[in-house]
Coordinates of C-alpha atoms and ligand atoms in Angstrom, one line a residue:
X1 CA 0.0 0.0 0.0
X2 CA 1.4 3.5 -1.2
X3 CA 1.8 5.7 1.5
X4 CA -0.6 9.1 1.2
X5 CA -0.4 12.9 3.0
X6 CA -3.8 15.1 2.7
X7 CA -2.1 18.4 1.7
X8 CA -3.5 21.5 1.4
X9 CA -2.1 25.0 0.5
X10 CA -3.9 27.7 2.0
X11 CA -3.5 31.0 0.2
X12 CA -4.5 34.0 1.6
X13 CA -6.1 37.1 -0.2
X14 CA -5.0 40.8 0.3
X15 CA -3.7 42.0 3.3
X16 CA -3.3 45.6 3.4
X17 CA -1.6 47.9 5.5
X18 CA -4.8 48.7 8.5
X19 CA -5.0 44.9 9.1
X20 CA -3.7 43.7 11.9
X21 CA -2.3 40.6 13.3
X22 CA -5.5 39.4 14.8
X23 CA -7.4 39.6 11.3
X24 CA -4.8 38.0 9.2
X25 CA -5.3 35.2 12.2
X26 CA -8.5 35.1 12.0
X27 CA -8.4 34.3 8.4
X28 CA -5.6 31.9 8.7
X29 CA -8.1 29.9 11.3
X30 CA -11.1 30.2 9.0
X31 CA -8.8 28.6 6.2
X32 CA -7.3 25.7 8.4
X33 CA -11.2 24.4 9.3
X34 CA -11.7 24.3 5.7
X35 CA -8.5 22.3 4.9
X36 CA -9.8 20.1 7.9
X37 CA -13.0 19.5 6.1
X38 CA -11.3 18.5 2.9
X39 CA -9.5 15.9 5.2
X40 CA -6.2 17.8 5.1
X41 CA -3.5 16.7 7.7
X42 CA -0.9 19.2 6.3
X43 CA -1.2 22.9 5.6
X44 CA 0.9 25.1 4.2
X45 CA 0.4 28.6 4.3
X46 CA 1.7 32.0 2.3
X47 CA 5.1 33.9 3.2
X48 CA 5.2 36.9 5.5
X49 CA 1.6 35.7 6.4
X50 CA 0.5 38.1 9.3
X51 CA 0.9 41.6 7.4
X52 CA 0.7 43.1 4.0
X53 CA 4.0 42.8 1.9
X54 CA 5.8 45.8 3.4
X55 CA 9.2 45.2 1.9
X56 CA 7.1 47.2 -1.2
X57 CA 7.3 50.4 1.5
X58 CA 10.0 52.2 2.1
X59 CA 10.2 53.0 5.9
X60 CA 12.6 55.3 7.8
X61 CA 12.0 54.3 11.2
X62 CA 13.1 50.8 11.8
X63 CA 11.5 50.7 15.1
X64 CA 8.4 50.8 13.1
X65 CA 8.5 48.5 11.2
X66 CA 9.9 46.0 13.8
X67 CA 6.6 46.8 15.5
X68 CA 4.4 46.8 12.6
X69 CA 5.5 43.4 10.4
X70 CA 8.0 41.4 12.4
X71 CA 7.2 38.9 15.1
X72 CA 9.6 39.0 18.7
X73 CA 7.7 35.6 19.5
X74 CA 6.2 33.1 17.8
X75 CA 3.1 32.6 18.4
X76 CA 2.6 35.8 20.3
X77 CA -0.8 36.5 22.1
X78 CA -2.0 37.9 18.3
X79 CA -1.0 34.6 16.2
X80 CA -1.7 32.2 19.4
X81 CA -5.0 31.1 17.7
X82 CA -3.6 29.7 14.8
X83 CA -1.4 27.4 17.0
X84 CA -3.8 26.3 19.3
X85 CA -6.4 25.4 16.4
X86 CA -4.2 23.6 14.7
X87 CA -3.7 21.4 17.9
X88 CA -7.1 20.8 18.3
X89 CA -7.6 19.4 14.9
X90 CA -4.2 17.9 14.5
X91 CA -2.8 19.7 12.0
X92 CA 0.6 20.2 11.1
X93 CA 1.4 23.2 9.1
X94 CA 4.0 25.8 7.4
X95 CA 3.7 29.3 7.8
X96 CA 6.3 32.6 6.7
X97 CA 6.9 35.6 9.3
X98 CA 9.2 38.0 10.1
X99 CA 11.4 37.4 12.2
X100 CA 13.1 39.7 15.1
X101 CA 15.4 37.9 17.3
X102 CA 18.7 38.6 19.5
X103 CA 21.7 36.5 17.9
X104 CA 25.1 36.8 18.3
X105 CA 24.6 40.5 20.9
X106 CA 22.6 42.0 18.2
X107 CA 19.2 42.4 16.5
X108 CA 18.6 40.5 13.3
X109 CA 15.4 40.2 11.2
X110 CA 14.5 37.4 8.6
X111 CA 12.3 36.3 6.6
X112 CA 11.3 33.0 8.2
X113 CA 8.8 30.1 8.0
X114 CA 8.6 26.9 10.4
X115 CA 6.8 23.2 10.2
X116 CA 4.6 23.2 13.3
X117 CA 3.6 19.7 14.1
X118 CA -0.1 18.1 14.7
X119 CA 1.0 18.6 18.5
X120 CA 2.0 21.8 18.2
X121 CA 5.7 21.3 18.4
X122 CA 7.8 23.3 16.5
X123 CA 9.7 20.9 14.1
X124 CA 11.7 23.1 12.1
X125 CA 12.8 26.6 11.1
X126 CA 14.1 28.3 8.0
X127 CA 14.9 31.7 6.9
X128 CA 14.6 32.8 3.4
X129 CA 18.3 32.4 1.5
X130 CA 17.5 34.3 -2.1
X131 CA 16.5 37.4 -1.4
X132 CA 15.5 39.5 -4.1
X133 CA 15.0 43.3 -5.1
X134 CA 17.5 46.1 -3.8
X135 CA 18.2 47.7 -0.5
X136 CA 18.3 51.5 -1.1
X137 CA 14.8 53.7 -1.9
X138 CA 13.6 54.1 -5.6
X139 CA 11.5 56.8 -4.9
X140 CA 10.4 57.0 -8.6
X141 CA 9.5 53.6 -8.8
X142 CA 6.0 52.7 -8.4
X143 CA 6.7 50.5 -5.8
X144 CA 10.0 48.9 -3.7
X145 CA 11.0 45.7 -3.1
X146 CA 13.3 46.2 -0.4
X147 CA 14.0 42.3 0.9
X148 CA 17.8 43.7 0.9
X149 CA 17.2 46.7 3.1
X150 CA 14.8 44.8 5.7
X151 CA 15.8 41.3 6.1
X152 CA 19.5 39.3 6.6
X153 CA 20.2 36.3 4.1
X154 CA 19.2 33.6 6.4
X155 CA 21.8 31.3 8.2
X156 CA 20.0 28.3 8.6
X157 CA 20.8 26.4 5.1
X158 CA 18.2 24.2 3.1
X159 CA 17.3 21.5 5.5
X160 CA 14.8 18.8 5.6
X161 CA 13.1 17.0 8.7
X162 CA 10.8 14.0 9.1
X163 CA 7.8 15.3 9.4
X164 CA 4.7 13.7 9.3
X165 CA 6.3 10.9 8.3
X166 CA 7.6 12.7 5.5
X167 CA 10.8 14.1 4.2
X168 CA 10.0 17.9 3.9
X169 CA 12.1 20.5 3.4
X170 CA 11.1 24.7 3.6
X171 CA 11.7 27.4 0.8
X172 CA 10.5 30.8 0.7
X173 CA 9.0 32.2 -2.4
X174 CA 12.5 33.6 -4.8
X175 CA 13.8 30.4 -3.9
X176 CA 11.8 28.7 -5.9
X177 CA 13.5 30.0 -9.0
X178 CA 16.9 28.5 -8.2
X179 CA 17.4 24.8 -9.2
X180 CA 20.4 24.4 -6.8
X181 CA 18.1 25.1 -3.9
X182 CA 16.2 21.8 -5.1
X183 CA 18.6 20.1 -5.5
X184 CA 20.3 20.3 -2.3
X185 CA 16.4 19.5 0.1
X186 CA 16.6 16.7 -2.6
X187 CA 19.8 15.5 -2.0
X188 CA 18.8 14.7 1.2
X189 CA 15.8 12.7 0.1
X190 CA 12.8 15.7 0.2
X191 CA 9.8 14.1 -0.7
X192 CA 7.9 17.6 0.2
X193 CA 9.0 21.0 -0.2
X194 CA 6.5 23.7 1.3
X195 CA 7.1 27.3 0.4
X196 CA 5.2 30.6 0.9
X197 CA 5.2 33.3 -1.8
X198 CA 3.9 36.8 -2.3
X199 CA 4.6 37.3 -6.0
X200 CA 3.9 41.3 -7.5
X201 CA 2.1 41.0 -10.7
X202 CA 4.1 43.9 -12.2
X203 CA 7.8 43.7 -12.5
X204 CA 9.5 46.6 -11.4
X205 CA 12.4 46.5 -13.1
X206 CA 10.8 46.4 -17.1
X207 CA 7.3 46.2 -18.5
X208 CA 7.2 42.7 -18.4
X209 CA 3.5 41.0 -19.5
X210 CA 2.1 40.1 -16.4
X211 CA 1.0 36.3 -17.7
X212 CA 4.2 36.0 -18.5
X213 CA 5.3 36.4 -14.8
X214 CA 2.5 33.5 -14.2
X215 CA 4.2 31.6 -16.9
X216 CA 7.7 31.3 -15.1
X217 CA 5.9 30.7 -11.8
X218 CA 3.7 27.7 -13.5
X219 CA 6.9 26.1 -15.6
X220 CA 9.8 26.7 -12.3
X221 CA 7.3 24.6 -10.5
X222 CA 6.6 21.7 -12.6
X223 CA 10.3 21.2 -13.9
X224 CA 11.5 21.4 -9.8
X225 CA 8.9 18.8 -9.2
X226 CA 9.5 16.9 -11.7
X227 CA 13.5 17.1 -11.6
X228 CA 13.5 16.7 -8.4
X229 CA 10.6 13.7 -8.1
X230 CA 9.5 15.8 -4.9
X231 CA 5.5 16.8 -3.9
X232 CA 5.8 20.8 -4.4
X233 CA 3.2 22.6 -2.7
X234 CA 3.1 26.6 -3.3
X235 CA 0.6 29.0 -1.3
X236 CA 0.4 32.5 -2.3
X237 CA -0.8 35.6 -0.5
X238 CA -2.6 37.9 -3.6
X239 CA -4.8 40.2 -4.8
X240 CA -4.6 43.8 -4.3
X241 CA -3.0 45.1 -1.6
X242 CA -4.1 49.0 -0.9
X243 CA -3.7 48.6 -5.0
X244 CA -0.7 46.7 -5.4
X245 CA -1.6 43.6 -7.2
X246 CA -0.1 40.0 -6.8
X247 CA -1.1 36.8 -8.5
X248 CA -2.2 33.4 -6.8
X249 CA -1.5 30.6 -9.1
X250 CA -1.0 28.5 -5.8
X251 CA -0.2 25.0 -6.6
X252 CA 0.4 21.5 -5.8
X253 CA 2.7 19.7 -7.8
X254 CA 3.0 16.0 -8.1
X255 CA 6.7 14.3 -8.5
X256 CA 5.6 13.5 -12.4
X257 CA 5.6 17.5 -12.7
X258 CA 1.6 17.0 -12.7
X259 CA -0.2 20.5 -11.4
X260 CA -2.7 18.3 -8.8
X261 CA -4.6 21.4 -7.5
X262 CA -4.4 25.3 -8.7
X263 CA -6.3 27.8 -6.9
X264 CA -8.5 30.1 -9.2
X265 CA -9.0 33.2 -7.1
X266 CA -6.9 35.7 -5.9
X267 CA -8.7 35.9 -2.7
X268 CA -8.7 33.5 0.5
X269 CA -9.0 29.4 -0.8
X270 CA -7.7 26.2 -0.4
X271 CA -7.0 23.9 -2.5
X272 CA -6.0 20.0 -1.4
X273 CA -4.4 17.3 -2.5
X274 CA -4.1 13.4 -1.5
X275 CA -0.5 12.7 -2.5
X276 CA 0.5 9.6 -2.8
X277 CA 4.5 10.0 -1.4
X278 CA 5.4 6.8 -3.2
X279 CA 4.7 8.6 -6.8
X280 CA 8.2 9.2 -7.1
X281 CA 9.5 5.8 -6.3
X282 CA 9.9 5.3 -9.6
X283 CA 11.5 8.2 -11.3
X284 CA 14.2 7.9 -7.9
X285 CA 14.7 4.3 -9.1
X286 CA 15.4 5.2 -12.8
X287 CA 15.4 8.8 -14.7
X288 CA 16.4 10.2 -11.2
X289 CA 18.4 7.9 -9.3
X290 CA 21.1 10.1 -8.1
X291 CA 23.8 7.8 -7.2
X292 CA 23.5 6.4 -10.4
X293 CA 24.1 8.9 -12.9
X294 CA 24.8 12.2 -11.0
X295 CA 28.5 13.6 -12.0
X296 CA 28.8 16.0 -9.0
X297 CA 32.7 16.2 -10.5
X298 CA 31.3 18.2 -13.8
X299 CA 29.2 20.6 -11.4
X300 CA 32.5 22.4 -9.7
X301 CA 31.7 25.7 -11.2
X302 CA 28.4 26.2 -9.5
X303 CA 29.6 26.2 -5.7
X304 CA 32.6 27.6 -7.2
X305 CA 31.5 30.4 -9.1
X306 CA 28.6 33.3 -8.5
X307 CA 27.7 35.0 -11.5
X308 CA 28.4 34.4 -15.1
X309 CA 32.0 34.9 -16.7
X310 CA 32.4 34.1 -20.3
X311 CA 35.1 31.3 -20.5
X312 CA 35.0 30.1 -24.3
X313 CA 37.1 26.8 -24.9
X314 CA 39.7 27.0 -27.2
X315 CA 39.5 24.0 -29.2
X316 CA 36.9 22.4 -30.6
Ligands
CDT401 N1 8.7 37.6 -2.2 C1 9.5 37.3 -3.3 O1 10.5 36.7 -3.1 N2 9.0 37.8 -4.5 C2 9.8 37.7 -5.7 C3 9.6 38.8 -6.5 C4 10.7 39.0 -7.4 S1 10.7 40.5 -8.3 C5 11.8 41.5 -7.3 C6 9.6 36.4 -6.5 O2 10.6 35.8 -6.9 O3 8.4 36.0 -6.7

């Protein structure tokens, strides 16, 4: 008998910037009783999922925005719902914040998510590698996306954990561009990576066609699933926020690079999945079996080497 995980990805509609902690909470708890009606035993929720996407501000006093979008605690008396919900109906789940802590004598902030267990353990941490956009103001831009200014590149690695009785491993939204971060939660057998994402639908850098932005999310996904032979589930947060729009598109993947469940909306919705986690058995066995035909020594340059240099050969 296969063994099978009902997941769901939760994604959350707009949050914008009056809502508070409690409301985004109370949301989050509406969604979880409706993955627990669809039978879901794992939920994974959007990045940064207690406030409006604020790295798209530009903010002067940092003791503002540590108040306004970053969490001291987790849960705090604001998020403790969620937590204690999810006990009750034996849930484990994903979820993105910010995080404030005290490391090595001085503040740091990152943008984190954790695997909380059915018992309300916390099972694992991660904080958010690839960060993308810029860390000075653009004041003529229409929006920022200052990920550089407000958060540190997290310390914590690509890890996985058994959880659930699953491999699972954490990513955080830009990660999910980069094949090497894949590949290294694979590496150590992922059979589920959750990640969070809050994804603009305009690019800020050129006039780039927004389906085209839903495009690279849609194809990044299947081929990491499929190259990878993992279970990819991806929960948005989307919609406009105070008029700043971002696309859902939230997704469960199969390891056959199979889209099981899409959202449709770009408001609050779940969308669930039975995964059989002995779908990739086969493609690990064959197409993907690592040990087999994996030639690490041909793949120096990409630990070695950060950006592109042109190094023609110079023979044939
Ligand atoms: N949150 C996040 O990482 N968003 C990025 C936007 C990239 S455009 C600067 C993403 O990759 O979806």
């Amino acid at each position: 008998m296969s063994r099978h995980l009902k997941i769901a990805a939760a994604q959350l509609g707009p949050l914008n910037l009056a809502d508070t902690r409690t409301t985004a909470t109370k949301r989050l708890v509406k969604m979880l009783r409706d993955a627990h009606s669809m039978g879901a035993k794992f939920v994974v929720f959007p990045e940064l999922a207690f406030s409006t996407f604020f790295p798209r501000y530009w903010y002067e006093d940092q003791a503002e925005t540590d108040r306004k979008f970053y969490e001291a605690t987790i849960p705090s008396a604001e998020t403790q719902p969620l937590f204690d919900e999810a006990k009750k109906l034996g849930i484990g789940f994903y979820i993105g914040y910010g995080e404030l802590t005290q490391e090595e004598g001085r503040t740091r902030r990152f943008n984190t998510s954790i695997l909380v267990g059915p018992d309300g353990t916390l099972v694992g941490k991660y904080r958010k590698i690839h960060l993308p956009g810029h860390a000075e103001h653009k004041p003529k831009a229409k929006f920022q996306h200052l990920e550089k200014k407000y958060f540190e590149v997290g310390n914590l690695g690509f890890r996985v954990w058994n959880f659930m009785d699953a491999i699972t491993g954490m990513m955080i939204c830009n990660d999910r561009r980069w094949p090497e971060a894949f590949r290294v939660l694979a590496l150590q057998g992922a059979e589920i990576v959750a990640l969070g994402f809050n994804t603009p639908s305009e690019n800020l850098d050129y006039p780039e066609p927004p389906a085209l932005r839903v495009h690279h999310h849609l194809i990044t996904a299947q081929a990491m699933a499929y190259q990878n032979a993992i279970w990819l589930v991806e929960a948005a947060k989307c919609g406009f926020e105070d008029g700043n729009r971002m696309f859902g598109h939230s997704l469960i993947v199969s390891p056959t690079g199979e889209i099981a469940a899409k959202s449709l909306s770009e408001e609050d919705e779940v969308i669930c999945v039975n995964a059989d986690l002995d779908l990739a058995t086969d493609l690990k066995r064959t197409v993907f079996n690592f040990a087999a035909h994996r030639r690490p020594e041909h793949y120096k340059l990409i630990v070695e080497r950060v950006g592109a240099e042109v190094t023609p050969a110079d023979e044939p």
